[in-house]
Coordinates of C-alpha atoms in Angstrom, one line a residue:
Chain O
M108 CA -101.7 52.7 -5.1
A109 CA -102.9 54.2 -8.3
N110 CA -105.8 56.5 -9.3
E111 CA -106.4 58.1 -5.9
V112 CA -106.8 61.7 -6.9
C113 CA -108.0 62.9 -10.3
F114 CA -108.8 59.4 -11.6
R115 CA -110.6 58.2 -8.5
T116 CA -113.9 57.6 -10.4
L117 CA -112.2 55.6 -13.1
H118 CA -113.2 52.2 -11.8
L119 CA -116.9 53.0 -11.7
D120 CA -119.6 52.7 -14.4
T121 CA -120.2 56.0 -16.1
P122 CA -117.3 57.6 -14.1
W123 CA -118.2 61.0 -15.5
S124 CA -121.7 61.1 -13.8
I125 CA -122.4 63.3 -10.8
D126 CA -123.5 60.2 -8.8
A127 CA -120.3 58.4 -9.5
Y128 CA -118.4 61.4 -8.3
E129 CA -120.4 61.9 -5.2
S130 CA -120.0 58.2 -4.4
V131 CA -116.2 58.7 -3.9
G132 CA -116.7 61.8 -1.7
G133 CA -117.2 64.3 -4.5
Y134 CA -118.6 67.7 -3.6
S135 CA -118.0 66.9 0.1
S136 CA -115.3 69.6 0.3
L137 CA -117.7 72.2 -1.1
K138 CA -120.3 71.0 1.4
K139 CA -117.7 71.5 4.2
I140 CA -117.2 75.1 3.0
A141 CA -121.0 75.6 3.0
A142 CA -121.1 74.2 6.6
G143 CA -118.5 76.7 7.7
E144 CA -115.9 74.0 8.4
L145 CA -113.4 75.3 5.8
C146 CA -112.6 78.9 5.5
Y147 CA -110.3 80.9 3.2
D148 CA -107.2 80.6 5.5
T149 CA -107.6 76.9 6.1
I150 CA -107.9 76.2 2.4
I151 CA -104.8 78.1 1.5
D152 CA -102.9 76.5 4.4
E153 CA -103.9 73.0 3.4
L154 CA -102.9 73.6 -0.2
K155 CA -99.5 74.9 0.8
L156 CA -99.0 72.0 3.1
S157 CA -100.0 69.5 0.3
A158 CA -97.1 70.8 -1.8
L159 CA -99.4 70.7 -4.9
R160 CA -97.4 72.2 -7.7
G161 CA -98.8 73.4 -11.0
R162 CA -99.6 70.3 -13.2
G163 CA -99.5 72.2 -16.5
G164 CA -95.7 72.2 -16.7
A165 CA -94.3 75.0 -14.6
G166 CA -94.6 73.3 -11.3
F167 CA -95.4 76.5 -9.4
P168 CA -96.9 76.0 -5.9
T169 CA -100.7 76.2 -6.3
G170 CA -101.4 77.4 -2.7
L171 CA -99.0 80.3 -3.1
K172 CA -100.6 81.2 -6.5
W173 CA -104.0 81.2 -5.0
S174 CA -102.9 83.5 -2.2
F175 CA -101.7 86.0 -4.7
M176 CA -105.3 86.7 -5.8
P177 CA -106.5 90.0 -4.4
R178 CA -109.7 88.5 -3.0
N179 CA -110.9 91.6 -1.2
M180 CA -110.4 93.8 -4.3
P181 CA -113.9 95.0 -5.4
G182 CA -115.1 94.1 -8.9
Q183 CA -115.1 91.1 -11.0
K184 CA -112.4 88.4 -10.8
Y185 CA -112.0 85.3 -12.8
V186 CA -111.1 81.7 -12.3
V187 CA -109.7 80.2 -15.5
C188 CA -108.8 76.6 -16.2
N189 CA -106.2 75.8 -18.8
S190 CA -107.4 72.7 -20.6
D191 CA -105.6 73.6 -23.8
E192 CA -103.4 70.5 -23.5
G193 CA -101.2 71.1 -26.5
E194 CA -97.7 70.0 -25.2
P195 CA -96.8 67.1 -27.5
G196 CA -97.0 63.8 -25.6
T197 CA -99.6 65.1 -23.1
F198 CA -103.1 63.5 -23.0
K199 CA -104.1 63.5 -19.3
D200 CA -106.4 66.5 -19.1
R201 CA -108.5 65.0 -21.9
D202 CA -109.1 62.0 -19.7
I203 CA -109.9 64.1 -16.6
L204 CA -112.4 66.1 -18.7
R205 CA -113.9 62.9 -20.2
Y206 CA -113.9 60.7 -17.1
N207 CA -114.1 62.9 -14.0
P208 CA -115.4 66.3 -15.1
H209 CA -117.1 67.0 -11.8
Q210 CA -113.8 67.0 -9.9
L211 CA -112.5 69.8 -12.1
I212 CA -115.8 71.7 -11.6
E213 CA -115.7 71.3 -7.8
G214 CA -112.0 72.5 -7.8
M215 CA -113.0 75.6 -9.8
I216 CA -116.0 76.4 -7.6
I217 CA -113.7 76.2 -4.5
A218 CA -111.2 78.5 -6.3
G219 CA -114.0 80.9 -7.0
Y220 CA -115.0 80.8 -3.3
V221 CA -111.4 81.4 -2.2
M222 CA -110.9 84.3 -4.6
N223 CA -114.3 85.9 -4.4
A224 CA -114.7 85.3 -8.1
T225 CA -118.2 84.5 -9.5
V226 CA -117.3 83.6 -13.0
G227 CA -115.1 80.8 -14.3
Y228 CA -113.9 79.8 -17.8
N229 CA -112.7 76.4 -18.7
Y230 CA -110.6 76.9 -21.8
M231 CA -110.4 73.6 -23.9
R232 CA -108.5 73.2 -27.1
G233 CA -110.7 73.4 -30.2
E234 CA -110.4 69.7 -31.0
F235 CA -111.8 68.6 -27.7
Y236 CA -115.4 67.8 -29.0
E237 CA -116.0 64.8 -26.7
P238 CA -114.5 66.4 -23.5
F239 CA -116.6 69.5 -24.3
A240 CA -119.8 67.5 -24.5
R241 CA -119.0 65.8 -21.2
M242 CA -118.2 69.1 -19.5
E243 CA -121.4 70.7 -20.7
A244 CA -123.4 67.8 -19.4
A245 CA -121.5 67.9 -16.1
I246 CA -122.1 71.6 -15.6
A247 CA -125.8 71.1 -16.2
E248 CA -125.8 68.3 -13.5
A249 CA -123.9 70.5 -11.1
K250 CA -126.4 73.3 -11.6
E251 CA -129.3 71.0 -10.9
R252 CA -127.8 70.2 -7.5
N253 CA -127.1 73.8 -6.7
Y254 CA -123.3 73.3 -6.7
L255 CA -123.2 76.0 -9.5
G256 CA -125.4 79.0 -9.9
D257 CA -126.8 81.4 -7.3
N258 CA -126.5 81.0 -3.5
I259 CA -124.6 77.8 -3.8
L260 CA -125.7 75.3 -1.0
G261 CA -127.4 78.2 0.8
M262 CA -124.2 80.3 0.9
D263 CA -123.9 84.0 0.0
F264 CA -121.8 82.9 -3.0
N265 CA -122.6 82.7 -6.7
F266 CA -120.5 81.0 -9.3
E267 CA -121.1 80.3 -13.0
L268 CA -118.8 78.2 -15.1
H269 CA -118.5 78.5 -18.9
N270 CA -116.8 76.2 -21.3
H271 CA -114.7 78.0 -23.9
L272 CA -113.2 76.4 -27.0
G273 CA -110.0 77.4 -28.8
A274 CA -109.4 76.8 -32.5
G275 CA -106.0 75.2 -32.8
A276 CA -102.9 77.0 -31.4
Y277 CA -100.3 75.5 -29.1
I278 CA -99.4 78.9 -27.8
C279 CA -102.8 79.3 -26.2
G280 CA -101.5 76.9 -23.5
E281 CA -99.4 79.8 -22.3
E282 CA -101.6 81.5 -19.7
T283 CA -101.5 85.1 -21.0
A284 CA -102.0 83.9 -24.6
L285 CA -104.9 81.8 -23.3
I286 CA -106.4 85.0 -21.7
E287 CA -106.0 86.9 -25.0
S288 CA -107.8 84.0 -26.7
I289 CA -110.7 84.1 -24.3
E290 CA -111.0 87.8 -25.1
G291 CA -111.4 86.7 -28.8
K292 CA -108.0 87.7 -30.1
K293 CA -105.0 86.1 -31.6
G294 CA -103.2 84.0 -28.9
Q295 CA -100.2 86.2 -28.5
P296 CA -98.7 86.2 -25.0
R297 CA -98.6 89.3 -22.9
F298 CA -95.6 90.8 -21.2
K299 CA -95.4 90.0 -17.5
P300 CA -95.7 91.8 -15.1
P301 CA -98.5 92.6 -14.6
F302 CA -99.3 89.0 -13.9
P303 CA -102.8 87.6 -14.4
A304 CA -103.5 87.8 -10.6
N305 CA -103.5 91.6 -11.2
Y306 CA -104.4 92.0 -14.8
G307 CA -106.0 88.9 -16.4
V308 CA -109.2 88.3 -18.4
F309 CA -110.8 91.6 -19.4
G310 CA -108.1 93.3 -17.4
R311 CA -109.4 91.8 -14.1
P312 CA -107.6 89.7 -11.5
T313 CA -107.5 86.2 -12.9
N314 CA -106.2 82.9 -11.6
V315 CA -105.1 80.4 -14.2
N316 CA -104.4 76.8 -13.3
N317 CA -104.1 73.5 -15.2
T318 CA -107.0 71.0 -15.3
E319 CA -105.1 68.5 -13.1
S320 CA -104.2 71.2 -10.6
Y321 CA -107.8 72.3 -10.0
A322 CA -109.0 68.7 -10.0
S323 CA -106.5 67.8 -7.3
V324 CA -108.0 70.4 -4.9
P325 CA -111.2 68.7 -3.8
A326 CA -109.3 65.5 -2.9
I327 CA -106.7 67.5 -0.9
L328 CA -109.4 69.3 1.1
Q329 CA -111.3 66.1 1.7
H330 CA -108.4 64.1 3.0
G331 CA -106.1 66.9 4.2
G332 CA -102.9 68.5 2.9
Q333 CA -100.8 66.1 4.9
W334 CA -102.4 63.1 3.2
F335 CA -101.6 64.5 -0.2
L336 CA -98.1 65.5 0.7
K337 CA -97.4 61.9 1.9
L338 CA -98.5 60.4 -1.4
G339 CA -95.5 62.1 -2.9
K340 CA -92.3 63.4 -1.4
P341 CA -91.3 66.7 0.3
N342 CA -91.8 69.7 -2.0
N343 CA -93.4 67.3 -4.6
G344 CA -96.7 66.4 -3.1
G345 CA -99.3 64.0 -4.2
T346 CA -99.9 61.9 -7.2
K347 CA -99.3 62.9 -10.8
I348 CA -100.8 61.6 -14.0
F349 CA -98.0 60.5 -16.3
S350 CA -99.0 60.2 -20.0
V351 CA -96.7 57.5 -21.3
S352 CA -96.5 57.2 -25.1
G353 CA -94.1 56.1 -27.9
H354 CA -92.2 52.8 -27.8
V355 CA -94.0 51.0 -24.9
N356 CA -96.3 48.0 -25.0
N357 CA -99.0 49.6 -23.0
P358 CA -99.2 53.3 -23.5
G359 CA -101.6 55.3 -21.5
N360 CA -102.2 57.5 -18.5
F361 CA -100.9 56.4 -15.1
E362 CA -101.8 58.3 -11.9
I363 CA -99.1 57.3 -9.5
N364 CA -97.3 58.7 -6.5
M365 CA -94.9 61.5 -7.2
G366 CA -91.4 60.2 -6.7
T367 CA -92.1 56.8 -8.2
P368 CA -89.0 55.4 -9.9
F369 CA -89.0 55.8 -13.7
K370 CA -88.3 52.1 -14.1
D371 CA -91.5 51.3 -12.2
L372 CA -93.5 53.6 -14.5
L373 CA -91.9 52.0 -17.5
E374 CA -93.0 48.6 -16.2
L375 CA -96.6 49.8 -15.7
A376 CA -96.5 50.9 -19.3
G377 CA -95.6 47.3 -20.3
G378 CA -91.9 47.9 -20.9
V379 CA -90.2 48.9 -24.1
L380 CA -92.2 47.8 -27.2
G381 CA -91.2 44.5 -28.6
G382 CA -88.7 43.9 -25.9
K383 CA -86.2 46.3 -27.4
Q384 CA -83.6 48.3 -25.5
L385 CA -84.5 51.7 -24.1
K386 CA -82.5 54.4 -25.8
A387 CA -83.8 57.6 -24.4
V388 CA -86.8 59.3 -22.8
I389 CA -88.4 62.8 -23.3
P390 CA -89.6 63.0 -19.7
G391 CA -92.0 66.0 -19.6
G392 CA -93.5 66.9 -23.0
S393 CA -91.6 67.8 -26.2
S394 CA -90.1 71.0 -24.7
S395 CA -88.2 69.0 -22.0
P396 CA -84.7 68.0 -23.0
V397 CA -84.2 64.4 -23.9
L398 CA -82.4 62.1 -21.3
P399 CA -80.5 59.0 -22.3
A400 CA -81.6 55.6 -20.9
D401 CA -78.8 55.2 -18.4
I402 CA -79.6 58.6 -16.7
M403 CA -83.3 58.0 -16.9
M404 CA -83.3 54.6 -15.3
D405 CA -81.9 56.0 -12.1
L406 CA -84.4 58.8 -11.7
T407 CA -87.6 59.2 -9.8
M408 CA -90.6 60.9 -11.4
D409 CA -90.8 64.2 -9.6
Y410 CA -90.0 67.9 -10.3
D411 CA -86.7 67.9 -8.3
S412 CA -85.2 64.6 -9.5
I413 CA -85.9 65.3 -13.2
G414 CA -84.8 68.9 -12.8
K415 CA -81.5 67.9 -11.3
A416 CA -80.8 65.6 -14.2
G417 CA -81.0 68.6 -16.6
S418 CA -84.5 68.2 -17.9
M419 CA -88.0 68.9 -16.4
L420 CA -91.1 67.0 -15.3
G421 CA -93.2 69.5 -17.3
S422 CA -96.7 68.2 -17.9
G423 CA -95.8 64.6 -17.1
A424 CA -95.7 63.5 -20.7
V425 CA -93.2 60.7 -20.9
M426 CA -92.2 59.8 -24.5
V427 CA -90.2 56.6 -24.7
L428 CA -87.7 56.0 -27.5
D429 CA -86.3 52.6 -28.3
E430 CA -82.8 51.7 -29.6
N431 CA -83.8 52.1 -33.3
T432 CA -85.0 55.7 -32.9
C433 CA -83.1 58.2 -35.0
M434 CA -82.6 61.2 -32.8
V435 CA -82.1 63.6 -35.7
E436 CA -85.5 62.6 -36.9
V437 CA -87.1 63.3 -33.5
A438 CA -85.2 66.6 -33.2
A439 CA -86.5 67.5 -36.7
I440 CA -90.2 66.8 -35.7
T441 CA -89.7 68.8 -32.5
A442 CA -88.1 71.8 -34.2
H443 CA -90.7 71.8 -36.9
F444 CA -93.4 71.9 -34.3
Y445 CA -92.1 75.0 -32.5
Y446 CA -91.6 76.7 -35.9
E447 CA -95.2 76.0 -36.8
E448 CA -96.5 77.1 -33.4
S449 CA -94.4 80.3 -32.8
C450 CA -96.9 83.1 -32.6
G451 CA -94.5 85.4 -34.4
Q452 CA -94.4 88.2 -31.8
C453 CA -90.7 88.0 -30.8
S454 CA -88.0 88.0 -33.4
P455 CA -85.7 85.5 -31.6
C456 CA -88.4 82.9 -31.5
R457 CA -90.1 83.7 -34.8
E458 CA -86.8 83.6 -36.8
G459 CA -84.9 81.2 -34.6
T460 CA -87.4 78.4 -34.7
G461 CA -87.4 78.6 -38.5
W462 CA -83.6 78.5 -38.6
M463 CA -83.4 75.5 -36.2
S464 CA -86.1 73.6 -38.2
R465 CA -84.5 74.3 -41.6
V466 CA -81.0 73.4 -40.4
I467 CA -82.1 70.1 -38.8
H468 CA -84.1 69.2 -41.9
R469 CA -81.1 70.0 -44.0
I470 CA -79.0 67.6 -42.0
L471 CA -81.8 65.0 -42.3
K472 CA -81.8 65.4 -46.1
G473 CA -78.1 64.7 -46.2
D474 CA -77.2 68.3 -46.9
G475 CA -75.7 69.0 -43.5
R476 CA -72.6 71.2 -43.2
A477 CA -69.8 70.9 -40.7
E478 CA -70.7 74.2 -39.0
D479 CA -74.4 73.3 -38.6
L480 CA -74.2 72.0 -35.1
D481 CA -72.4 75.1 -33.8
N482 CA -75.0 77.2 -35.6
L483 CA -77.8 75.2 -33.9
D484 CA -76.1 75.8 -30.5
R485 CA -75.8 79.5 -31.3
V486 CA -79.4 79.9 -32.5
A487 CA -80.8 78.0 -29.5
G488 CA -78.7 80.1 -27.2
N489 CA -79.9 83.3 -28.8
I490 CA -83.5 82.4 -28.3
M491 CA -83.2 81.3 -24.6
G492 CA -84.4 84.0 -22.2
R493 CA -85.0 86.5 -25.0
T494 CA -88.7 86.2 -25.6
I495 CA -91.9 87.4 -24.0
C496 CA -93.1 83.9 -23.1
A497 CA -91.6 80.5 -22.4
L498 CA -92.2 79.1 -25.9
G499 CA -88.9 80.5 -27.0
D500 CA -87.2 78.5 -24.2
A501 CA -89.4 75.5 -25.0
A502 CA -88.2 75.5 -28.6
A503 CA -84.5 76.0 -27.7
M504 CA -84.2 73.5 -24.8
P505 CA -85.1 70.3 -26.7
V506 CA -82.6 71.2 -29.5
Q507 CA -79.9 71.8 -26.9
G508 CA -80.8 68.5 -25.2
F509 CA -80.5 66.4 -28.4
L510 CA -77.2 68.0 -29.2
K511 CA -75.9 67.5 -25.7
H512 CA -76.6 63.8 -25.4
F513 CA -76.7 62.7 -29.0
R514 CA -74.4 65.0 -30.9
H515 CA -72.6 62.0 -32.3
E516 CA -75.7 61.0 -34.3
F517 CA -75.9 64.5 -35.9
E518 CA -72.2 64.4 -36.7
Y519 CA -72.5 61.0 -38.2
M520 CA -75.4 62.1 -40.4
I521 CA -73.6 65.2 -41.6
E522 CA -70.5 63.2 -42.5
H523 CA -72.2 60.0 -43.9
K524 CA -75.4 61.5 -45.2
R525 CA -77.4 58.7 -43.6
S526 CA -78.8 57.8 -40.2
M527 CA -76.5 56.2 -37.7
V528 CA -79.2 53.9 -36.4
K529 CA -81.4 53.4 -39.5
G530 CA -78.6 52.8 -42.0
Chain I
M108 CA -127.8 74.4 -48.2
T109 CA -127.8 78.1 -47.8
D110 CA -126.6 80.0 -50.8
F111 CA -123.7 82.2 -50.0
N112 CA -123.3 83.9 -53.4
Y113 CA -124.5 87.1 -52.0
D114 CA -124.2 90.6 -53.5
Q115 CA -124.7 93.2 -50.8
T116 CA -126.6 91.6 -48.0
L117 CA -124.0 90.5 -45.6
H118 CA -126.3 89.9 -42.6
L119 CA -125.4 86.7 -40.9
K120 CA -129.1 86.1 -40.1
N121 CA -129.7 85.9 -43.9
L122 CA -126.8 83.5 -44.4
L123 CA -127.3 81.0 -41.6
S124 CA -130.2 78.9 -40.3
P125 CA -132.0 80.1 -37.1
D126 CA -130.4 77.2 -35.2
A127 CA -126.9 78.3 -36.2
I128 CA -127.7 81.9 -35.1
A129 CA -129.0 80.6 -31.8
E130 CA -125.8 78.7 -31.3
I131 CA -123.8 81.9 -31.8
D132 CA -126.1 83.8 -29.5
G133 CA -125.5 81.1 -26.9
W134 CA -121.8 81.8 -27.0
I135 CA -122.3 85.6 -26.8
K136 CA -124.1 85.1 -23.5
K137 CA -121.0 83.5 -21.9
Y138 CA -119.1 86.8 -21.9
P139 CA -119.7 90.2 -20.4
P140 CA -122.2 92.1 -22.6
E141 CA -119.8 95.1 -23.0
R142 CA -117.2 92.7 -24.5
K143 CA -117.8 92.1 -28.2
R144 CA -114.8 90.1 -29.3
P145 CA -114.8 86.9 -27.1
P146 CA -117.4 85.1 -29.3
I147 CA -115.4 85.6 -32.5
I148 CA -113.8 82.2 -32.5
A149 CA -117.0 80.3 -31.7
A150 CA -119.0 82.3 -34.3
L151 CA -116.3 81.6 -37.0
K152 CA -116.5 77.9 -36.2
V153 CA -120.3 77.8 -36.6
V154 CA -120.1 79.7 -39.9
Q155 CA -117.3 77.5 -41.2
E156 CA -119.3 74.4 -40.4
H157 CA -122.3 75.7 -42.3
N158 CA -120.2 76.7 -45.3
G159 CA -118.7 73.4 -46.2
N160 CA -115.7 73.6 -43.8
Y161 CA -114.1 76.8 -45.0
L162 CA -114.4 80.6 -44.6
T163 CA -114.6 83.4 -47.1
E164 CA -113.8 87.1 -46.6
E165 CA -117.5 87.8 -47.2
L166 CA -118.4 85.5 -44.3
M167 CA -115.8 87.0 -42.0
Q168 CA -117.3 90.4 -42.8
A169 CA -120.7 89.1 -41.9
V170 CA -119.5 87.8 -38.6
A171 CA -117.9 91.2 -37.9
E172 CA -121.1 92.9 -38.7
Y173 CA -123.1 90.6 -36.5
L174 CA -120.8 90.9 -33.5
D175 CA -120.3 94.6 -34.1
V176 CA -116.5 94.4 -34.2
P177 CA -114.0 95.6 -36.8
H178 CA -113.5 93.4 -39.9
I179 CA -109.8 93.1 -39.0
A180 CA -110.6 91.7 -35.6
V181 CA -112.3 88.7 -37.2
Y182 CA -109.8 88.4 -40.0
E183 CA -106.8 88.2 -37.7
V184 CA -108.5 85.5 -35.6
A185 CA -109.4 83.5 -38.7
T186 CA -105.8 83.6 -40.0
F187 CA -104.2 82.8 -36.7
Y188 CA -105.9 79.6 -35.6
S189 CA -105.1 76.4 -37.5
M190 CA -108.7 75.0 -37.4
F191 CA -109.9 77.7 -39.8
H192 CA -109.7 77.0 -43.5
L193 CA -109.4 80.0 -45.7
N194 CA -109.5 77.9 -48.9
E195 CA -112.0 75.4 -50.1
V196 CA -111.5 72.0 -48.5
G197 CA -113.4 68.7 -48.7
K198 CA -116.6 67.9 -46.8
H199 CA -114.6 65.6 -44.6
V200 CA -111.2 66.9 -43.5
I201 CA -109.0 64.1 -42.3
S202 CA -106.5 65.5 -39.8
V203 CA -103.6 63.1 -39.2
C204 CA -101.2 63.8 -36.3
N205 CA -97.5 63.5 -37.2
N206 CA -95.9 64.7 -34.0
I207 CA -93.4 62.7 -32.0
S208 CA -95.6 60.0 -30.4
C209 CA -97.6 59.3 -33.5
S210 CA -94.5 59.3 -35.7
L211 CA -92.9 56.8 -33.3
R212 CA -95.9 54.6 -33.8
G213 CA -96.3 54.8 -37.6
A214 CA -98.0 58.1 -38.6
D215 CA -96.1 57.9 -41.9
K216 CA -97.8 54.6 -42.7
V217 CA -101.2 56.1 -41.9
I218 CA -100.5 59.0 -44.2
E219 CA -99.2 56.8 -47.0
H220 CA -102.2 54.5 -46.8
L221 CA -104.7 57.4 -46.9
Q222 CA -102.8 59.0 -49.8
N223 CA -103.0 55.7 -51.7
R224 CA -106.6 55.0 -50.9
L225 CA -107.8 58.5 -51.8
N226 CA -105.3 59.1 -54.6
I227 CA -104.3 62.6 -53.3
K228 CA -101.4 64.0 -51.4
V229 CA -101.4 65.7 -47.9
G230 CA -103.0 69.1 -48.3
E231 CA -105.1 68.1 -51.3
T232 CA -108.8 67.5 -51.8
T233 CA -110.4 64.7 -53.9
D234 CA -111.9 65.8 -57.2
D235 CA -115.4 65.1 -55.9
G236 CA -114.8 67.5 -53.0
V237 CA -115.4 64.8 -50.4
Y238 CA -112.1 64.3 -48.7
T239 CA -109.1 66.4 -47.7
I240 CA -106.0 65.0 -46.0
K241 CA -104.0 67.3 -43.7
T242 CA -101.3 66.8 -41.2
V243 CA -101.7 68.4 -37.8
E244 CA -99.7 68.8 -34.6
C245 CA -100.3 66.8 -31.4
M246 CA -104.0 66.5 -30.6
A247 CA -103.5 65.1 -27.1
A248 CA -104.3 61.5 -27.8
C249 CA -100.7 60.1 -27.8
G250 CA -101.7 57.0 -25.8
G251 CA -103.7 55.9 -28.8
A252 CA -101.0 56.8 -31.4
P253 CA -101.1 56.8 -34.3
M254 CA -104.4 58.8 -34.5
L255 CA -106.4 61.0 -36.7
E256 CA -109.5 63.2 -36.4
V257 CA -112.3 63.5 -38.9
D258 CA -115.8 64.9 -38.5
K259 CA -115.1 65.8 -34.8
V260 CA -114.3 62.2 -33.9
Y261 CA -110.9 60.9 -32.8
H262 CA -109.8 57.6 -34.2
E263 CA -106.9 56.0 -32.2
N264 CA -104.6 53.0 -32.5
L265 CA -105.0 53.1 -36.3
T266 CA -104.3 50.2 -38.5
E267 CA -104.9 49.9 -42.3
E268 CA -108.1 48.0 -41.6
K269 CA -109.4 50.7 -39.2
I270 CA -108.5 53.4 -41.8
D271 CA -110.4 51.5 -44.5
Q272 CA -113.4 51.2 -42.1
I273 CA -113.3 55.0 -41.5
L274 CA -113.3 55.7 -45.2
S275 CA -116.1 53.3 -46.0
D276 CA -118.2 54.8 -43.2
I277 CA -117.7 58.2 -44.7
A278 CA -118.6 56.9 -48.1
A279 CA -121.8 55.4 -46.8
V280 CA -122.8 58.7 -45.2
E281 CA -122.1 60.4 -48.5
L282 CA -124.1 57.9 -50.5
N283 CA -127.0 58.3 -48.1
S284 CA -127.0 62.1 -48.3
K285 CA -126.9 61.8 -52.1
E286 CA -129.9 59.6 -52.1
M287 CA -131.7 61.9 -49.7
S288 CA -131.1 64.9 -52.0
N289 CA -132.3 62.8 -55.0
V290 CA -135.5 62.1 -53.2
E291 CA -135.9 65.8 -52.3
A292 CA -135.3 66.7 -55.9
K293 CA -138.1 64.3 -57.1
D294 CA -140.5 65.8 -54.5

């Protein structure tokens, strides 16, 4: 079955309203907490049992992350949601924010309760005007029903939630860059450790999760960790929203069970556009290495399966490429993107992304040199693992992926000064 | 519109309408009172919107003064984030995504059509100051590729007809506001 977790209001009229959300059991987990039926330990245990893993791309176990927060430490702590959604190919959080904002709100309130934090920030990318409006309206509704504010549902617990908007910077999807951005600075990532759980927003303990992660929590607590786990497969619990785009007949978001075969997802998305042959898939956003069709068709959509094949599930952004796609062109777009978005803090990334972009564009122009592919390998290798944040790796991995699986297309273009597939 | 050709008085309150100031004050309240920098991004956005879509150094200084932060704190934010324009742009900035998914679905044709219709290239502004075309990175609407954003609205699944409609809608708004200002001038 589809749409059981974050998209469970999607079939209703005005799915974003508080009444729609309550009609599917919304805010019942918070009410259980208020009634004393769910305490801190139970919540952490259920989350761990559910095998919910971070939906933003890293796939870190959410229950474990929540347990790192020093809940008994005096002073302010913060709950932060990463709704920056900048990974190319990803468009799921926008739909959670637009169509089921209350589930995110409830998830963040519960996080606040678990972490003894009284303030939350939902960081949305600057272009999210429509989601921002929906979130503002939803927060107002939640306040009216005393789900937000002081003494929530009669508890000795206050929580206020603020929407924050960015202003255009992919790097702000990195959690410490996002924290810097909330503080009103350039989005340049911080060195870790200390991790946000110890030193986050305004130097205070902070938990940062992706929109889909927070929004999964109320459903897990309502139906139990075991229920969620069984929707997926061991170590890869639940459903996941896959954003399918590119060469498919029916692009869109599909919330399906983790571990669903890729070929089923492709079918849900209407198959390859115009009945053409599948050439390759970028399975988890533009930073995940591309996988050729024959490998992809045998995989299931979960962290472990895609990981074993040498790529990653990432944010669940599935970009489908048909047989006429020139891989040098796609690599050039990808390399240019990371060059544009590097924050400039670490030399290997700042310089390396520029080199990779220039070399690939040179090949594309027909000016490629025989040594260019080795140079690309070398530059990508020199970025990997040598930067403060994961953007360096995110820039290097796709280039390595294109060269690994489609090196012959690059070689052809260098030699013949034209695309192998486009003529 | 507010006149920004100021000499000495850089006070934001003199440069913006009370509503705009209230909007900035609303953002200030979201953060701990002892923290002065968090509202910088939001304040710059309000200011940019009220100054025909772009920022000047003078305006950045006024924001710094209003928020009580160093000028450089505002300047580094304004120069870091891509939604801030540091040069004059059109009243309607058309942002076209040309990342992977949009490119796979014909972003180049969208750009070409816009360039032909408006007779400008990407990065340029029409002589009447109404339109600017710029290309942007992924805006999280890849399911509706190709897409563009203009005046805070996403337009997805673009076709030439849809683009023509968007342009004629903007033209109608422009004509309307011209007539309004003519009426005001007569009054």
